[in-house]
PDB file of C-alpha atoms and ligand atoms in Angstrom:
ATOM      1  CA  GLN A   1       0.000   0.000   0.000  1.00  0.00           C
ATOM      2  CA  ARG A   2       1.259   3.442  -0.855  1.00  0.00           C
ATOM      3  CA  LYS A   3       0.132   6.111   1.583  1.00  0.00           C
ATOM      4  CA  ALA A   4       0.373   9.892   1.646  1.00  0.00           C
ATOM      5  CA  LEU A   5       2.984  10.960   4.191  1.00  0.00           C
ATOM      6  CA  ILE A   6       0.897  13.531   6.028  1.00  0.00           C
ATOM      7  CA  SER A   7      -2.672  12.316   5.749  1.00  0.00           C
ATOM      8  CA  ASN A   8      -1.991   8.575   5.702  1.00  0.00           C
ATOM      9  CA  GLU A   9      -4.460   8.429   2.825  1.00  0.00           C
ATOM     10  CA  VAL A  10      -4.092   5.221   0.804  1.00  0.00           C
ATOM     11  CA  LEU A  11      -2.917   6.174  -2.684  1.00  0.00           C
ATOM     12  CA  GLY A  12      -2.772   2.753  -4.207  1.00  0.00           C
ATOM     13  CA  GLU A  13      -1.726  -0.824  -3.904  1.00  0.00           C
ATOM     14  CA  GLU A  14       0.896  -2.703  -5.875  1.00  0.00           C
ATOM     15  CA  PRO A  15       3.031  -5.829  -5.507  1.00  0.00           C
ATOM     16  CA  LEU A  16       6.242  -5.220  -3.563  1.00  0.00           C
ATOM     17  CA  ASP A  17       9.522  -6.684  -4.728  1.00  0.00           C
ATOM     18  CA  LEU A  18      11.323  -7.069  -1.408  1.00  0.00           C
ATOM     19  CA  GLY A  19      12.657 -10.106   0.384  1.00  0.00           C
ATOM     20  CA  ALA A  20      11.377 -11.167   3.800  1.00  0.00           C
ATOM     21  CA  ARG A  21      13.046  -9.441   6.723  1.00  0.00           C
ATOM     22  CA  ASP A  22      13.455 -10.810  10.258  1.00  0.00           C
ATOM     23  CA  LEU A  23      12.929  -8.761  13.380  1.00  0.00           C
ATOM     24  CA  PHE A  24      14.307 -10.258  16.582  1.00  0.00           C
ATOM     25  CA  THR A  25      12.481  -8.566  19.409  1.00  0.00           C
ATOM     26  CA  LYS A  26      10.381  -9.114  22.535  1.00  0.00           C
ATOM     27  CA  ALA A  27       6.645  -9.581  22.784  1.00  0.00           C
ATOM     28  CA  VAL A  28       3.857 -10.023  25.270  1.00  0.00           C
ATOM     29  CA  TRP A  29       0.990 -12.277  24.225  1.00  0.00           C
ATOM     30  CA  PHE A  30      -2.431 -13.329  25.343  1.00  0.00           C
ATOM     31  CA  GLU A  31      -3.834 -16.790  24.735  1.00  0.00           C
ATOM     32  CA  VAL A  32      -7.433 -17.786  25.111  1.00  0.00           C
ATOM     33  CA  GLU A  33      -9.210 -21.099  24.706  1.00  0.00           C
ATOM     34  CA  ASN A  34     -11.794 -21.486  21.943  1.00  0.00           C
ATOM     35  CA  ARG A  35     -14.295 -22.858  24.423  1.00  0.00           C
ATOM     36  CA  SER A  36     -13.871 -19.836  26.698  1.00  0.00           C
ATOM     37  CA  LEU A  37     -14.853 -17.579  23.810  1.00  0.00           C
ATOM     38  CA  THR A  38     -17.775 -19.709  22.667  1.00  0.00           C
ATOM     39  CA  GLY A  39     -18.823 -20.003  26.311  1.00  0.00           C
ATOM     40  CA  ALA A  40     -18.986 -16.198  26.418  1.00  0.00           C
ATOM     41  CA  GLY A  41     -21.340 -16.180  23.447  1.00  0.00           C
ATOM     42  CA  LEU A  42     -18.984 -15.633  20.521  1.00  0.00           C
ATOM     43  CA  ILE A  43     -19.071 -17.784  17.427  1.00  0.00           C
ATOM     44  CA  GLU A  44     -15.855 -18.851  15.721  1.00  0.00           C
ATOM     45  CA  ALA A  45     -16.455 -16.559  12.752  1.00  0.00           C
ATOM     46  CA  GLN A  46     -16.135 -13.629  15.179  1.00  0.00           C
ATOM     47  CA  PHE A  47     -12.774 -14.686  16.621  1.00  0.00           C
ATOM     48  CA  PRO A  48     -10.512 -12.995  14.035  1.00  0.00           C
ATOM     49  CA  GLY A  49     -12.338  -9.669  14.271  1.00  0.00           C
ATOM     50  CA  ALA A  50     -12.435  -9.777  18.058  1.00  0.00           C
ATOM     51  CA  LEU A  51      -8.725 -10.584  18.342  1.00  0.00           C
ATOM     52  CA  HIS A  52      -7.718  -8.006  15.734  1.00  0.00           C
ATOM     53  CA  ALA A  53      -9.848  -5.249  17.296  1.00  0.00           C
ATOM     54  CA  ALA A  54      -8.548  -6.044  20.778  1.00  0.00           C
ATOM     55  CA  GLU A  55      -4.971  -6.040  19.450  1.00  0.00           C
ATOM     56  CA  HIS A  56      -5.355  -2.586  17.905  1.00  0.00           C
ATOM     57  CA  ALA A  57      -7.006  -1.139  20.991  1.00  0.00           C
ATOM     58  CA  ALA A  58      -4.389  -2.689  23.290  1.00  0.00           C
ATOM     59  CA  ILE A  59      -1.601  -1.154  21.225  1.00  0.00           C
ATOM     60  CA  GLY A  60      -3.361   2.203  21.386  1.00  0.00           C
ATOM     61  CA  LEU A  61      -3.657   1.965  25.172  1.00  0.00           C
ATOM     62  CA  LEU A  62      -0.166   0.656  25.899  1.00  0.00           C
ATOM     63  CA  PRO A  63       1.128   4.221  26.514  1.00  0.00           C
ATOM     64  CA  LEU A  64      -0.983   4.148  29.667  1.00  0.00           C
ATOM     65  CA  VAL A  65       1.466   1.699  31.251  1.00  0.00           C
ATOM     66  CA  ALA A  66       4.601   2.166  29.104  1.00  0.00           C
ATOM     67  CA  SER A  67       6.132   5.306  27.649  1.00  0.00           C
ATOM     68  CA  SER A  68       5.581   4.012  24.150  1.00  0.00           C
ATOM     69  CA  ASP A  69       4.103   5.502  21.046  1.00  0.00           C
ATOM     70  CA  ARG A  70       1.814   3.513  18.742  1.00  0.00           C
ATOM     71  CA  TRP A  71       4.577   3.605  16.141  1.00  0.00           C
ATOM     72  CA  ASP A  72       7.036   1.837  18.497  1.00  0.00           C
ATOM     73  CA  ILE A  73       4.775  -1.175  18.759  1.00  0.00           C
ATOM     74  CA  GLY A  74       3.603  -3.899  16.428  1.00  0.00           C
ATOM     75  CA  GLY A  75       0.921  -6.510  16.769  1.00  0.00           C
ATOM     76  CA  VAL A  76      -0.232  -9.808  15.334  1.00  0.00           C
ATOM     77  CA  SER A  77      -3.401 -11.657  16.141  1.00  0.00           C
ATOM     78  CA  THR A  78      -4.705 -14.945  14.879  1.00  0.00           C
ATOM     79  CA  ALA A  79      -7.540 -17.311  15.675  1.00  0.00           C
ATOM     80  CA  LEU A  80      -5.091 -20.230  15.589  1.00  0.00           C
ATOM     81  CA  HIS A  81      -1.386 -19.680  16.108  1.00  0.00           C
ATOM     82  CA  ALA A  82       0.981 -22.520  15.265  1.00  0.00           C
ATOM     83  CA  ASP A  83       3.042 -22.027  18.441  1.00  0.00           C
ATOM     84  CA  THR A  84       0.274 -21.587  20.992  1.00  0.00           C
ATOM     85  CA  GLY A  85      -2.369 -23.753  19.323  1.00  0.00           C
ATOM     86  CA  VAL A  86      -5.124 -21.337  20.395  1.00  0.00           C
ATOM     87  CA  PRO A  87      -6.429 -17.843  19.556  1.00  0.00           C
ATOM     88  CA  THR A  88      -3.589 -15.462  20.408  1.00  0.00           C
ATOM     89  CA  ILE A  89      -2.791 -11.745  20.428  1.00  0.00           C
ATOM     90  CA  PHE A  90       0.853 -10.685  20.241  1.00  0.00           C
ATOM     91  CA  VAL A  91       2.082  -7.165  20.959  1.00  0.00           C
ATOM     92  CA  TYR A  92       5.762  -6.659  20.238  1.00  0.00           C
ATOM     93  CA  ASP A  93       8.439  -3.998  20.434  1.00  0.00           C
ATOM     94  CA  GLY A  94       9.119  -2.648  16.956  1.00  0.00           C
ATOM     95  CA  HIS A  95      12.807  -2.147  17.725  1.00  0.00           C
ATOM     96  CA  ALA A  96      15.301  -4.979  17.299  1.00  0.00           C
ATOM     97  CA  GLY A  97      16.141  -6.538  20.648  1.00  0.00           C
ATOM     98  CA  GLY A  98      13.089  -4.996  22.283  1.00  0.00           C
ATOM     99  CA  ALA A  99      12.699  -1.633  23.953  1.00  0.00           C
ATOM    100  CA  GLY A 100      10.998  -2.674  27.192  1.00  0.00           C
ATOM    101  CA  PHE A 101       7.465  -1.705  26.176  1.00  0.00           C
ATOM    102  CA  ALA A 102       6.163  -5.250  25.755  1.00  0.00           C
ATOM    103  CA  GLU A 103       7.771  -6.205  29.060  1.00  0.00           C
ATOM    104  CA  ARG A 104       6.045  -3.309  30.781  1.00  0.00           C
ATOM    105  CA  GLY A 105       2.773  -4.450  29.231  1.00  0.00           C
ATOM    106  CA  PHE A 106       3.342  -7.903  30.702  1.00  0.00           C
ATOM    107  CA  GLU A 107       3.985  -6.464  34.166  1.00  0.00           C
ATOM    108  CA  LYS A 108       0.894  -4.272  34.026  1.00  0.00           C
ATOM    109  CA  ALA A 109      -1.255  -6.646  31.969  1.00  0.00           C
ATOM    110  CA  LYS A 110      -4.340  -6.434  34.149  1.00  0.00           C
ATOM    111  CA  ALA A 111      -4.437  -2.635  34.266  1.00  0.00           C
ATOM    112  CA  TRP A 112      -3.603  -2.449  30.570  1.00  0.00           C
ATOM    113  CA  LEU A 113      -6.306  -4.881  29.463  1.00  0.00           C
ATOM    114  CA  THR A 114      -8.872  -3.349  31.791  1.00  0.00           C
ATOM    115  CA  ALA A 115      -8.209   0.109  30.343  1.00  0.00           C
ATOM    116  CA  THR A 116      -8.337  -1.311  26.822  1.00  0.00           C
ATOM    117  CA  ARG A 117     -11.658  -2.979  27.449  1.00  0.00           C
ATOM    118  CA  ASP A 118     -13.157   0.136  29.021  1.00  0.00           C
ATOM    119  CA  ALA A 119     -11.931   2.384  26.200  1.00  0.00           C
ATOM    120  CA  ILE A 120     -13.559   0.199  23.551  1.00  0.00           C
ATOM    121  CA  GLU A 121     -16.808   0.004  25.437  1.00  0.00           C
ATOM    122  CA  ALA A 122     -16.889   3.733  26.180  1.00  0.00           C
ATOM    123  CA  CYS A 123     -16.360   4.732  22.561  1.00  0.00           C
ATOM    124  CA  GLU A 124     -19.634   5.955  21.110  1.00  0.00           C
ATOM    125  CA  CYS A 125     -19.005   4.856  17.550  1.00  0.00           C
ATOM    126  CA  GLU A 126     -21.193   2.175  16.030  1.00  0.00           C
ATOM    127  CA  SER A 127     -18.735  -0.476  14.920  1.00  0.00           C
ATOM    128  CA  GLY A 128     -15.210   0.799  15.461  1.00  0.00           C
ATOM    129  CA  CYS A 129     -13.346   4.037  14.736  1.00  0.00           C
ATOM    130  CA  PRO A 130      -9.766   5.392  14.998  1.00  0.00           C
ATOM    131  CA  SER A 131     -10.400   6.288  18.653  1.00  0.00           C
ATOM    132  CA  CYS A 132     -11.003   2.680  19.627  1.00  0.00           C
ATOM    133  CA  VAL A 133     -10.289  -0.344  17.440  1.00  0.00           C
ATOM    134  CA  GLN A 134      -9.050   1.037  14.116  1.00  0.00           C
ATOM    135  CA  SER A 135      -5.317   1.561  13.625  1.00  0.00           C
ATOM    136  CA  PRO A 136      -3.655   3.940  11.154  1.00  0.00           C
ATOM    137  CA  LYS A 137      -0.799   1.484  10.688  1.00  0.00           C
ATOM    138  CA  CYS A 138      -2.815  -1.672  10.157  1.00  0.00           C
ATOM    139  CA  GLY A 139      -1.350  -3.891   7.461  1.00  0.00           C
ATOM    140  CA  ASN A 140      -4.738  -5.506   6.851  1.00  0.00           C
ATOM    141  CA  LYS A 141      -6.771  -2.372   6.089  1.00  0.00           C
ATOM    142  CA  ASN A 142      -8.521  -2.618   9.455  1.00  0.00           C
ATOM    143  CA  ASN A 143     -10.284  -5.762   8.409  1.00  0.00           C
ATOM    144  CA  PRO A 144     -11.752  -7.748  10.073  1.00  0.00           C
ATOM    145  CA  LEU A 145     -12.658  -5.776  13.207  1.00  0.00           C
ATOM    146  CA  ASP A 146     -15.446  -6.676  15.640  1.00  0.00           C
ATOM    147  CA  LYS A 147     -15.758  -4.023  18.326  1.00  0.00           C
ATOM    148  CA  ASP A 148     -18.394  -5.674  20.518  1.00  0.00           C
ATOM    149  CA  ALA A 149     -16.742  -9.078  20.313  1.00  0.00           C
ATOM    150  CA  ALA A 150     -13.435  -7.484  21.366  1.00  0.00           C
ATOM    151  CA  VAL A 151     -15.002  -6.366  24.656  1.00  0.00           C
ATOM    152  CA  THR A 152     -16.304  -9.886  25.235  1.00  0.00           C
ATOM    153  CA  LEU A 153     -12.881 -11.334  24.415  1.00  0.00           C
ATOM    154  CA  ILE A 154     -11.069  -9.063  26.873  1.00  0.00           C
ATOM    155  CA  ASP A 155     -13.653  -9.866  29.542  1.00  0.00           C
ATOM    156  CA  VAL A 156     -12.776 -13.530  29.028  1.00  0.00           C
ATOM    157  CA  LEU A 157      -9.033 -12.798  29.280  1.00  0.00           C
ATOM    158  CA  LEU A 158      -9.513 -10.852  32.512  1.00  0.00           C
ATOM    159  CA  LYS A 159     -11.788 -13.520  33.977  1.00  0.00           C
ATOM    160  CA  ASP A 160      -9.402 -16.341  33.034  1.00  0.00           C
ATOM    161  CA  ALA A 161      -6.562 -14.396  34.688  1.00  0.00           C
ATOM    162  CA  ARG A 162      -8.589 -14.010  37.881  1.00  0.00           C
ATOM    163  CA  ASP A 163      -9.609 -17.659  37.964  1.00  0.00           C
ATOM    164  CA  SER A 164      -6.082 -18.966  37.445  1.00  0.00           C
ATOM    165  CA  ALA A 165      -4.220 -16.525  39.702  1.00  0.00           C
ATOM    166  CA  ALA A 166      -3.301 -17.226  43.282  1.00  0.00           C
ATOM    167  CA  PRO A 167      -3.955 -14.251  45.588  1.00  0.00           C
ATOM    168  CA  GLU A 168      -0.242 -13.727  46.179  1.00  0.00           C
ATOM    169  CA  ASP A 169       0.495 -13.691  42.452  1.00  0.00           C
ATOM    170  CA  SER A 170       1.865 -10.209  41.918  1.00  0.00           C
ATOM    171  CA  ARG A 171       1.033 -10.238  38.216  1.00  0.00           C
ATOM    172  CA  ALA A 172      -2.643 -10.692  38.935  1.00  0.00           C
ATOM    173  CA  GLY A 173      -2.484  -8.384  41.933  1.00  0.00           C
ATOM    174  CA  ALA A 174      -1.495  -5.376  39.876  1.00  0.00           C
ATOM    175  CA  PRO A 175      -3.244  -2.294  41.167  1.00  0.00           C
ATOM    176  CA  ALA A 176      -6.389  -1.197  39.422  1.00  0.00           C
ATOM    177  CA  PRO A 177      -5.780   1.625  36.968  1.00  0.00           C
ATOM    178  CA  ASN A 178      -6.224   5.116  38.344  1.00  0.00           C
ATOM    179  CA  ALA A 179      -9.273   6.935  37.136  1.00  0.00           C
ATOM    180  CA  VAL A 180      -8.347   9.122  34.209  1.00  0.00           C
TER     181      VAL A 180
HETATM  182 ZN1   ZN B   1     -14.826   3.971  18.329  1.00  0.00          ZN
HETATM  183 ZN1   ZN B   2      -4.489  -4.519  12.054  1.00  0.00          ZN
END
């Protein structure tokens, strides 16, 4: 995709003659079981849009817990990842070797996901906008995105974390986000 520098407007699309490039970096990821999502009322056709929308929103909200900018961070989400075997959202540092943002997201995962969930739900748009689940740097033209299903998905992630965490687990005991 060719985009205008200032407006980000898509000018056209053409095949790119460029070899694959590797980025060795650090990531934080969230796994969820299919049956947890279907148990929450989602159907499998909604999984990709829910994961993708949650990924975008999480990247947008990461600056709440890490001093990152959206452009420092990349994301990948898939309804079946070969390494995890389940629906998974990855958020990674866009700088080789990692820049500490993903690690910070891991440490503050509960506050981060809670803020992400609340931001999506609070957005008054109908089905997703740049303030919630759309991303200006999406490589998939912001498709698919399922705003409502993303809230359900994050609810499942937060509930699974609560159910599996011992009270003394510091990761799950992260303080609730301050009201902003
Ligand atoms: Zn919105
Ligand atoms: Zn995207």
